[in-house]
CSV table of C-alpha atoms and ligand atoms in Angstrom, one decimal:
chain,number,residue,atom,x,y,z
A,1,MET,CA,-1.5,-11.4,6.5
A,2,ILE,CA,-0.9,-8.5,4.0
A,3,PRO,CA,2.9,-8.0,4.2
A,4,VAL,CA,4.7,-4.7,4.1
A,5,ALA,CA,6.8,-5.8,1.1
A,6,ASN,CA,6.4,-8.8,-1.1
A,7,PRO,CA,9.3,-9.7,-3.5
A,8,LEU,CA,7.7,-13.1,-4.2
A,9,ALA,CA,4.7,-11.4,-5.8
A,10,GLN,CA,6.9,-9.6,-8.2
A,11,TYR,CA,8.6,-12.8,-9.2
A,12,LEU,CA,5.2,-14.4,-9.9
A,13,ALA,CA,4.1,-11.4,-11.9
A,14,HIS,CA,7.1,-11.8,-14.3
A,15,ARG,CA,7.8,-15.5,-13.9
A,16,GLY,CA,8.2,-16.4,-17.5
A,17,GLU,CA,10.7,-13.6,-18.3
A,18,ILE,CA,12.7,-14.2,-15.1
A,19,ASP,CA,12.9,-18.0,-15.6
A,20,GLY,CA,14.1,-17.4,-19.1
A,21,ALA,CA,16.9,-15.1,-18.0
A,22,VAL,CA,18.0,-17.7,-15.4
A,23,ARG,CA,18.3,-20.4,-18.0
A,24,ARG,CA,20.1,-18.1,-20.4
A,25,VAL,CA,22.8,-17.2,-17.7
A,26,LEU,CA,23.2,-20.8,-16.4
A,27,ALA,CA,23.8,-22.0,-19.9
A,28,GLY,CA,26.0,-19.1,-20.9
A,29,GLY,CA,29.1,-20.1,-19.0
A,30,ARG,CA,29.9,-16.6,-17.6
A,31,TYR,CA,28.9,-16.0,-14.0
A,32,ILE,CA,30.6,-12.9,-12.7
A,33,LEU,CA,31.1,-9.5,-14.4
A,34,GLY,CA,30.2,-10.6,-17.9
A,35,PRO,CA,27.9,-9.4,-20.7
A,36,GLU,CA,24.7,-9.3,-18.6
A,37,VAL,CA,26.4,-7.0,-16.1
A,38,GLU,CA,27.7,-4.8,-18.9
A,39,ALA,CA,24.3,-4.5,-20.5
A,40,PHE,CA,22.6,-3.9,-17.2
A,41,GLU,CA,25.1,-1.1,-16.3
A,42,ALA,CA,24.4,0.6,-19.7
A,43,GLU,CA,20.7,0.3,-19.3
A,44,PHE,CA,20.7,1.5,-15.7
A,45,ALA,CA,23.0,4.5,-16.6
A,46,ALA,CA,20.5,5.4,-19.3
A,47,LEU,CA,17.6,5.3,-16.9
A,48,ILE,CA,19.3,7.6,-14.4
A,49,GLY,CA,20.7,9.9,-17.1
A,50,VAL,CA,24.4,9.5,-16.4
A,51,ARG,CA,27.4,8.3,-18.4
A,52,PHE,CA,28.6,5.5,-16.1
A,53,ALA,CA,27.2,2.8,-13.9
A,54,VAL,CA,29.4,0.3,-12.0
A,55,GLY,CA,27.8,-2.9,-10.6
A,56,VAL,CA,29.0,-4.0,-7.1
A,57,ALA,CA,28.0,-6.6,-4.5
A,58,SER,CA,25.5,-4.5,-2.4
A,59,GLY,CA,24.2,-1.1,-1.6
A,60,THR,CA,26.6,-0.9,1.4
A,61,ASP,CA,29.5,-1.7,-0.9
A,62,ALA,CA,28.3,0.9,-3.4
A,63,LEU,CA,28.7,3.6,-0.6
A,64,VAL,CA,32.1,2.3,0.6
A,65,LEU,CA,33.5,2.2,-2.9
A,66,ALA,CA,32.0,5.6,-3.8
A,67,LEU,CA,33.7,7.1,-0.7
A,68,ARG,CA,37.0,5.4,-1.5
A,69,ALA,CA,36.8,6.5,-5.2
A,70,ALA,CA,36.2,10.0,-4.1
A,71,GLY,CA,39.3,9.9,-1.9
A,72,VAL,CA,37.5,9.9,1.4
A,73,GLY,CA,39.2,7.9,4.2
A,74,PRO,CA,40.9,8.1,7.6
A,75,GLY,CA,40.9,11.5,9.2
A,76,ASP,CA,38.0,12.7,7.1
A,77,GLU,CA,34.5,13.5,8.3
A,78,VAL,CA,31.3,12.7,6.3
A,79,VAL,CA,28.0,14.3,7.1
A,80,THR,CA,24.8,12.3,6.9
A,81,VAL,CA,21.6,11.6,8.8
A,82,SER,CA,20.9,9.5,11.8
A,83,HIS,CA,17.4,8.7,10.5
A,84,THR,CA,18.5,6.1,7.9
A,85,ALA,CA,19.3,2.5,7.4
A,86,VAL,CA,22.4,1.8,9.5
A,87,ALA,CA,24.2,0.9,6.3
A,88,THR,CA,24.7,4.6,5.4
A,89,VAL,CA,26.7,5.2,8.6
A,90,ALA,CA,28.4,1.8,8.6
A,91,ALA,CA,29.7,2.4,5.1
A,92,ILE,CA,31.4,5.7,6.2
A,93,GLU,CA,33.3,3.8,9.0
A,94,LEU,CA,34.1,0.9,6.6
A,95,ALA,CA,35.8,3.5,4.4
A,96,GLY,CA,37.8,4.6,7.4
A,97,ALA,CA,36.2,8.0,7.8
A,98,SER,CA,34.1,9.5,10.7
A,99,PRO,CA,30.4,10.0,10.4
A,100,VAL,CA,28.8,13.3,11.6
A,101,LEU,CA,25.1,13.0,12.0
A,102,VAL,CA,22.6,15.8,11.4
A,103,ASP,CA,18.9,16.2,11.8
A,104,ILE,CA,16.1,15.7,9.2
A,105,GLU,CA,13.4,18.0,7.9
A,106,PRO,CA,10.5,16.7,9.9
A,107,ALA,CA,8.0,16.9,7.1
A,108,TYR,CA,10.1,14.9,4.6
A,109,TYR,CA,12.4,12.7,6.7
A,110,THR,CA,15.5,13.8,4.7
A,111,LEU,CA,18.7,15.7,5.5
A,112,ASP,CA,18.1,19.3,6.7
A,113,PRO,CA,20.3,21.6,4.6
A,114,ALA,CA,20.6,24.0,7.6
A,115,GLY,CA,21.9,21.2,9.7
A,116,LEU,CA,24.5,20.4,7.1
A,117,GLU,CA,26.0,23.8,7.1
A,118,ALA,CA,26.2,23.8,10.9
A,119,ALA,CA,28.0,20.4,10.9
A,120,ILE,CA,30.8,21.3,8.6
A,121,SER,CA,34.3,21.3,10.1
A,122,PRO,CA,37.8,21.7,8.5
A,123,ARG,CA,37.9,17.9,8.3
A,124,THR,CA,34.6,17.5,6.4
A,125,LYS,CA,35.2,15.9,3.0
A,126,ALA,CA,31.8,14.7,1.8
A,127,VAL,CA,28.0,14.6,2.5
A,128,ILE,CA,25.6,11.7,1.9
A,129,PRO,CA,22.0,12.8,1.5
A,130,VAL,CA,19.7,9.8,1.8
A,131,HIS,CA,16.5,9.8,-0.4
A,132,LEU,CA,14.6,8.0,2.4
A,133,TYR,CA,11.4,6.1,1.7
A,134,GLY,CA,11.6,7.0,-2.0
A,135,GLN,CA,11.5,10.8,-1.5
A,136,PRO,CA,14.4,12.9,-2.8
A,137,ALA,CA,16.3,15.0,-0.3
A,138,ASP,CA,16.4,18.8,-1.0
A,139,LEU,CA,19.4,18.5,-3.3
A,140,GLU,CA,19.6,22.1,-4.6
A,141,PRO,CA,20.6,23.7,-1.2
A,142,ILE,CA,22.6,20.6,-0.3
A,143,LEU,CA,24.6,20.9,-3.5
A,144,ALA,CA,25.0,24.7,-3.1
A,145,ILE,CA,26.4,24.4,0.4
A,146,SER,CA,28.7,21.5,-0.7
A,147,ARG,CA,30.1,23.5,-3.6
A,148,ARG,CA,30.8,26.4,-1.3
A,149,TYR,CA,32.8,24.2,1.1
A,150,GLY,CA,34.4,21.9,-1.6
A,151,LEU,CA,32.6,18.8,-0.4
A,152,ARG,CA,31.9,15.7,-2.4
A,153,VAL,CA,28.2,14.8,-2.7
A,154,ILE,CA,27.4,11.0,-2.6
A,155,GLU,CA,23.7,10.3,-2.9
A,156,ASP,CA,22.3,7.3,-1.0
A,157,CYS,CA,19.6,6.2,-3.5
A,158,ALA,CA,19.1,2.8,-2.1
A,159,GLN,CA,15.4,3.5,-1.5
A,160,ALA,CA,14.8,5.8,-4.5
A,161,HIS,CA,15.3,4.0,-7.9
A,162,GLY,CA,13.7,6.3,-10.5
A,163,ALA,CA,12.8,9.1,-8.1
A,164,VAL,CA,13.0,12.6,-9.7
A,165,TYR,CA,14.0,15.9,-8.2
A,166,ARG,CA,13.4,19.1,-10.3
A,167,GLY,CA,13.2,17.1,-13.5
A,168,ARG,CA,16.3,15.0,-13.0
A,169,ARG,CA,16.7,11.5,-11.5
A,170,VAL,CA,18.3,11.1,-8.1
A,171,GLY,CA,21.7,9.7,-8.5
A,172,ALA,CA,22.5,12.1,-11.3
A,173,TRP,CA,22.8,15.2,-9.0
A,174,GLY,CA,25.8,14.4,-6.9
A,175,ASP,CA,29.4,13.4,-7.8
A,176,LEU,CA,28.3,9.8,-7.2
A,177,GLY,CA,24.9,8.0,-6.7
A,178,CYS,CA,24.7,4.7,-4.8
A,179,PHE,CA,21.9,2.1,-5.3
A,180,SER,CA,21.0,-1.2,-3.5
A,181,PHE,CA,19.3,-4.1,-5.2
A,182,TYR,CA,18.3,-5.8,-1.9
A,183,PRO,CA,15.2,-8.0,-2.8
A,184,THR,CA,12.6,-5.6,-1.3
A,185,LYS,CA,14.0,-2.4,-2.8
A,186,ASN,CA,12.0,-0.8,-5.7
A,187,LEU,CA,14.5,-2.5,-8.1
A,188,GLY,CA,15.3,-5.8,-6.2
A,189,ALA,CA,17.5,-8.7,-7.1
A,190,PHE,CA,17.2,-12.3,-5.9
A,191,GLY,CA,20.1,-11.8,-3.6
A,192,ASP,CA,22.5,-8.9,-2.9
A,193,GLY,CA,23.6,-6.4,-5.5
A,194,GLY,CA,24.4,-2.7,-5.8
A,195,MET,CA,25.4,0.0,-8.3
A,196,VAL,CA,27.4,3.3,-8.3
A,197,VAL,CA,26.6,5.9,-11.0
A,198,THR,CA,28.6,8.9,-12.0
A,199,ASP,CA,29.3,11.3,-14.9
A,200,ASP,CA,32.9,11.5,-14.1
A,201,PRO,CA,35.1,9.1,-16.1
A,202,GLU,CA,37.9,9.2,-13.5
A,203,LEU,CA,35.6,8.2,-10.7
A,204,ALA,CA,34.1,5.4,-12.8
A,205,GLY,CA,37.5,4.1,-13.7
A,206,ARG,CA,38.6,4.0,-10.0
A,207,LEU,CA,35.3,2.2,-9.1
A,208,ARG,CA,36.0,-0.5,-11.7
A,209,LEU,CA,39.5,-1.0,-10.2
A,210,LEU,CA,38.3,-1.0,-6.6
A,211,ARG,CA,35.5,-3.6,-7.1
A,212,GLU,CA,38.0,-6.2,-8.2
A,213,TYR,CA,41.3,-6.1,-6.3
A,214,GLY,CA,42.5,-3.0,-8.0
A,215,TRP,CA,43.1,-4.9,-11.2
A,216,ALA,CA,43.7,-2.8,-14.3
A,217,GLU,CA,45.1,-6.0,-15.8
A,218,ARG,CA,44.2,-9.5,-14.6
A,219,TYR,CA,46.2,-10.7,-11.5
A,220,VAL,CA,48.1,-7.3,-11.3
A,221,SER,CA,46.8,-4.9,-8.7
A,222,SER,CA,47.4,-1.2,-9.4
A,223,LEU,CA,45.8,-0.2,-6.1
A,224,PRO,CA,44.6,-2.1,-3.0
A,225,GLY,CA,41.0,-3.0,-3.8
A,226,TYR,CA,38.0,-5.2,-2.8
A,227,ASN,CA,36.1,-8.1,-4.0
A,228,SER,CA,32.7,-6.5,-4.6
A,229,ARG,CA,31.4,-7.7,-7.9
A,230,LEU,CA,27.8,-8.0,-9.3
A,231,ASP,CA,27.1,-11.5,-10.7
A,232,GLU,CA,25.6,-12.4,-14.1
A,233,LEU,CA,22.5,-14.0,-12.6
A,234,GLN,CA,21.5,-11.0,-10.6
A,235,ALA,CA,22.3,-8.7,-13.5
A,236,ALA,CA,20.1,-10.7,-15.9
A,237,LEU,CA,17.2,-10.8,-13.4
A,238,LEU,CA,17.6,-7.1,-12.7
A,239,ARG,CA,17.5,-6.4,-16.4
A,240,VAL,CA,14.0,-8.0,-16.5
A,241,LYS,CA,12.9,-6.0,-13.5
A,242,LEU,CA,14.3,-2.8,-14.8
A,243,ARG,CA,11.9,-3.0,-17.8
A,244,HIS,CA,9.0,-3.0,-15.4
A,245,LEU,CA,10.4,-0.3,-12.9
A,246,GLU,CA,8.5,2.7,-14.3
A,247,ALA,CA,5.2,0.8,-14.3
A,248,ALA,CA,5.9,-0.5,-10.8
A,249,ASN,CA,6.7,3.0,-9.5
A,250,ASP,CA,3.5,4.3,-11.1
A,251,ARG,CA,1.5,1.6,-9.3
A,252,ARG,CA,3.2,2.5,-6.0
A,253,ARG,CA,2.2,6.2,-6.5
A,254,GLU,CA,-1.3,5.2,-7.3
A,255,ILE,CA,-1.6,3.2,-4.1
A,256,ALA,CA,0.0,6.0,-2.2
A,257,ALA,CA,-2.5,8.5,-3.6
A,258,ARG,CA,-5.4,6.3,-2.5
A,259,TYR,CA,-3.9,5.9,1.0
A,260,ILE,CA,-3.3,9.6,1.4
A,261,GLU,CA,-6.8,10.5,0.2
A,262,ALA,CA,-8.4,7.9,2.5
A,263,LEU,CA,-6.4,8.6,5.6
A,264,ALA,CA,-7.2,12.3,5.7
A,265,GLY,CA,-9.2,12.9,8.8
A,266,THR,CA,-8.0,9.8,10.6
A,267,ALA,CA,-5.6,9.9,13.5
A,268,VAL,CA,-2.7,8.7,11.4
A,269,GLU,CA,-0.7,11.4,9.6
A,270,PRO,CA,0.0,10.5,6.0
A,271,PRO,CA,3.4,11.3,4.3
A,272,ARG,CA,4.0,14.6,2.5
A,273,VAL,CA,5.5,14.8,-1.0
A,274,ARG,CA,8.0,17.5,-1.7
A,275,PRO,CA,6.5,19.7,-4.4
A,276,GLU,CA,9.6,19.6,-6.6
A,277,ALA,CA,9.9,15.8,-6.4
A,278,THR,CA,8.5,12.6,-7.8
A,279,HIS,CA,8.3,10.2,-4.9
A,280,VAL,CA,8.7,6.5,-5.6
A,281,PHE,CA,7.2,5.3,-2.3
A,282,HIS,CA,9.7,2.5,-1.5
A,283,LEU,CA,7.9,2.7,1.8
A,284,PHE,CA,4.6,4.2,2.8
A,285,VAL,CA,5.3,5.7,6.2
A,286,VAL,CA,2.7,7.3,8.4
A,287,ARG,CA,2.9,8.7,11.9
A,288,SER,CA,0.9,7.7,15.0
A,289,LYS,CA,1.2,8.7,18.6
A,290,ALA,CA,-0.3,5.4,19.5
A,291,ARG,CA,2.0,3.3,17.2
A,292,ASP,CA,2.3,0.2,19.2
A,293,ARG,CA,-1.5,-0.2,19.8
A,294,LEU,CA,-2.1,0.6,16.1
A,295,ARG,CA,0.3,-2.1,15.0
A,296,GLU,CA,-1.3,-4.7,17.3
A,297,PHE,CA,-4.8,-3.6,16.1
A,298,LEU,CA,-3.8,-3.9,12.4
A,299,ALA,CA,-2.0,-7.2,12.9
A,300,ALA,CA,-5.1,-8.7,14.5
A,301,ARG,CA,-6.9,-7.8,11.2
A,302,GLY,CA,-4.3,-9.3,9.0
A,303,VAL,CA,-2.5,-6.1,8.1
A,304,GLY,CA,1.3,-6.2,8.4
A,305,THR,CA,3.4,-3.2,9.5
A,306,ALA,CA,7.0,-2.4,10.2
A,307,VAL,CA,9.0,0.5,11.7
A,308,HIS,CA,11.7,2.2,9.6
A,309,TYR,CA,13.5,2.9,11.9
A,310,PRO,CA,12.8,2.3,15.6
A,311,VAL,CA,16.2,3.5,16.9
A,312,PRO,CA,18.2,6.4,15.3
A,313,VAL,CA,21.7,5.3,14.4
A,314,HIS,CA,23.3,7.7,17.1
A,315,LEU,CA,21.3,5.9,19.8
A,316,GLN,CA,22.2,2.3,18.7
A,317,PRO,CA,24.6,0.4,21.0
A,318,ALA,CA,27.3,0.3,18.3
A,319,TYR,CA,27.4,4.0,17.8
A,320,ARG,CA,26.0,5.7,21.0
A,321,GLY,CA,28.4,8.1,22.6
A,322,ARG,CA,31.0,7.4,19.9
A,323,VAL,CA,29.7,9.0,16.7
A,324,ARG,CA,29.6,12.8,16.5
A,325,ILE,CA,26.2,14.4,16.3
A,326,ALA,CA,25.8,18.0,15.2
A,327,GLY,CA,23.4,19.4,17.8
A,328,PRO,CA,20.2,17.9,19.1
A,329,LEU,CA,18.5,15.6,16.6
A,330,ALA,CA,14.9,16.4,17.8
A,331,ALA,CA,13.1,15.7,14.5
A,332,THR,CA,15.0,12.4,14.1
A,333,GLU,CA,14.2,11.2,17.6
A,334,GLY,CA,10.5,12.3,17.2
A,335,ALA,CA,10.2,10.4,14.0
A,336,ALA,CA,11.7,7.2,15.5
A,337,ARG,CA,8.9,7.3,18.2
A,338,GLU,CA,6.0,7.6,15.8
A,339,VAL,CA,6.7,6.3,12.2
A,340,VAL,CA,5.1,3.1,11.0
A,341,SER,CA,5.2,1.6,7.5
A,342,LEU,CA,2.0,0.3,5.9
A,343,PRO,CA,1.9,-2.4,3.1
A,344,MET,CA,3.4,-1.0,-0.1
A,345,TYR,CA,4.4,-2.9,-3.2
A,346,PRO,CA,3.2,-2.8,-6.8
A,347,GLU,CA,1.3,-6.1,-6.7
A,348,LEU,CA,-1.0,-5.0,-3.8
A,349,THR,CA,-4.6,-5.4,-5.1
A,350,ASP,CA,-7.1,-2.6,-4.8
A,351,GLU,CA,-9.0,-4.8,-2.4
A,352,GLU,CA,-6.0,-5.3,-0.2
A,353,VAL,CA,-5.5,-1.5,-0.2
A,354,GLU,CA,-9.1,-1.0,1.0
A,355,THR,CA,-8.6,-3.6,3.7
A,356,VAL,CA,-5.6,-1.6,5.0
A,357,ILE,CA,-7.6,1.6,4.9
A,358,GLY,CA,-10.7,0.1,6.5
A,359,SER,CA,-8.6,-1.3,9.3
A,360,ILE,CA,-7.0,2.0,10.1
A,361,ARG,CA,-10.4,3.7,10.0
A,362,ALA,CA,-11.7,1.1,12.4
A,363,PHE,CA,-8.9,1.9,14.8
A,364,GLY,CA,-10.3,5.4,14.6
A,365,GLY,CA,-9.8,8.3,16.9
A,366,ASP,CA,-8.2,5.9,19.2
A,367,ALA,CA,-4.9,6.8,17.7
A,368,ARG,CA,-4.9,10.3,19.2
A,369,ASP,CA,-2.7,9.6,22.3
B,401,PLP,C1,19.2,-0.9,1.8
B,401,PLP,C2,19.9,0.4,2.1
B,401,PLP,C3,21.3,0.4,2.1
B,401,PLP,C4,22.2,-0.8,2.0
B,401,PLP,O1,22.0,-1.6,0.9
B,401,PLP,P1,22.4,-3.2,1.0
B,401,PLP,O2,22.2,-3.6,-0.4
B,401,PLP,O3,21.4,-3.8,1.9
B,401,PLP,O4,23.8,-3.2,1.5
B,401,PLP,C5,21.9,1.7,2.3
B,401,PLP,N1,21.2,2.8,2.5
B,401,PLP,C6,19.8,2.7,2.6
B,401,PLP,C7,19.1,4.0,2.8
B,401,PLP,C8,19.1,1.5,2.4
B,401,PLP,O5,17.8,1.5,2.5
């Protein structure tokens, strides 16, 4: 079976370097927040083009700590999308605030700026645009609206390491940018990890306190904090992978270009790339009105698929009827019915890509209802 994602293939591709980093850390005697984390933070900040990067324990924690550092908490509303990984919405509630969910732009699957403006209330404190599937949200209007209403912008970049919008990396546009290093992400650890980036020294300072019990000085908390630290092993392994990120994203784009070219004229609808963006194709998501039959057909031919995401957050049992939605979320609910993710990772061979394409072509016109 050709899987949708394959972190093992990336380990095997860089095995020597990765094994070397593991031995270096194990023999180094520092295991949490040491020199590897510091070096990785500096290298990651340089890639994104910001002054500060603060390593934390996961992408979810990155969002929670970013919200807390920005002063968002109980009584505040945070606007984001319902078509996202549930972590985006969970993080808002973990910070004590209330999510307000808006619709997506149907062509790009990212936060609709018009929906943002309509969702703003006197309690709104922040907005979290999600760069879903590796595609930047339309940051320029989102930032313009946010400035007008005095909102903090916290980018959810968990699926978009290295993606570019109008010449600048995502994560460098908002007040804070949040990344996940979950193993299947474009930059993936061998366990959990996350990062918050910012240009603001005050926010960076608060993040460093929050991630370790609010300690300014060891064993003395200056504010109530968390335990959300990045460990040395993950940081060392991520430093190896970071060196290969641009090449890996290039290969993802190459595969995407071949898929898009080959799927024209078939019954599945390929993704669209925003003209002002460089997409990093964390996922390659197509649409089909016959999704379930398509998935079965592909599985029988050894082609794995997944659905990101089958149930919008506002319709999930944990949130349904409880979380505020700003108007009908028609594009969100439409996407949830039709999206399907095809295999996408840098180590896919050209032959495997052609197998995926050939299988979709064999499904043929069948996909039209
Ligand atoms: C993966 C992901 C997260 C959460 O990251 P974890 O490291 O799994 O906590 C948040 N938002 C989005 C969009 C994600 O894809």
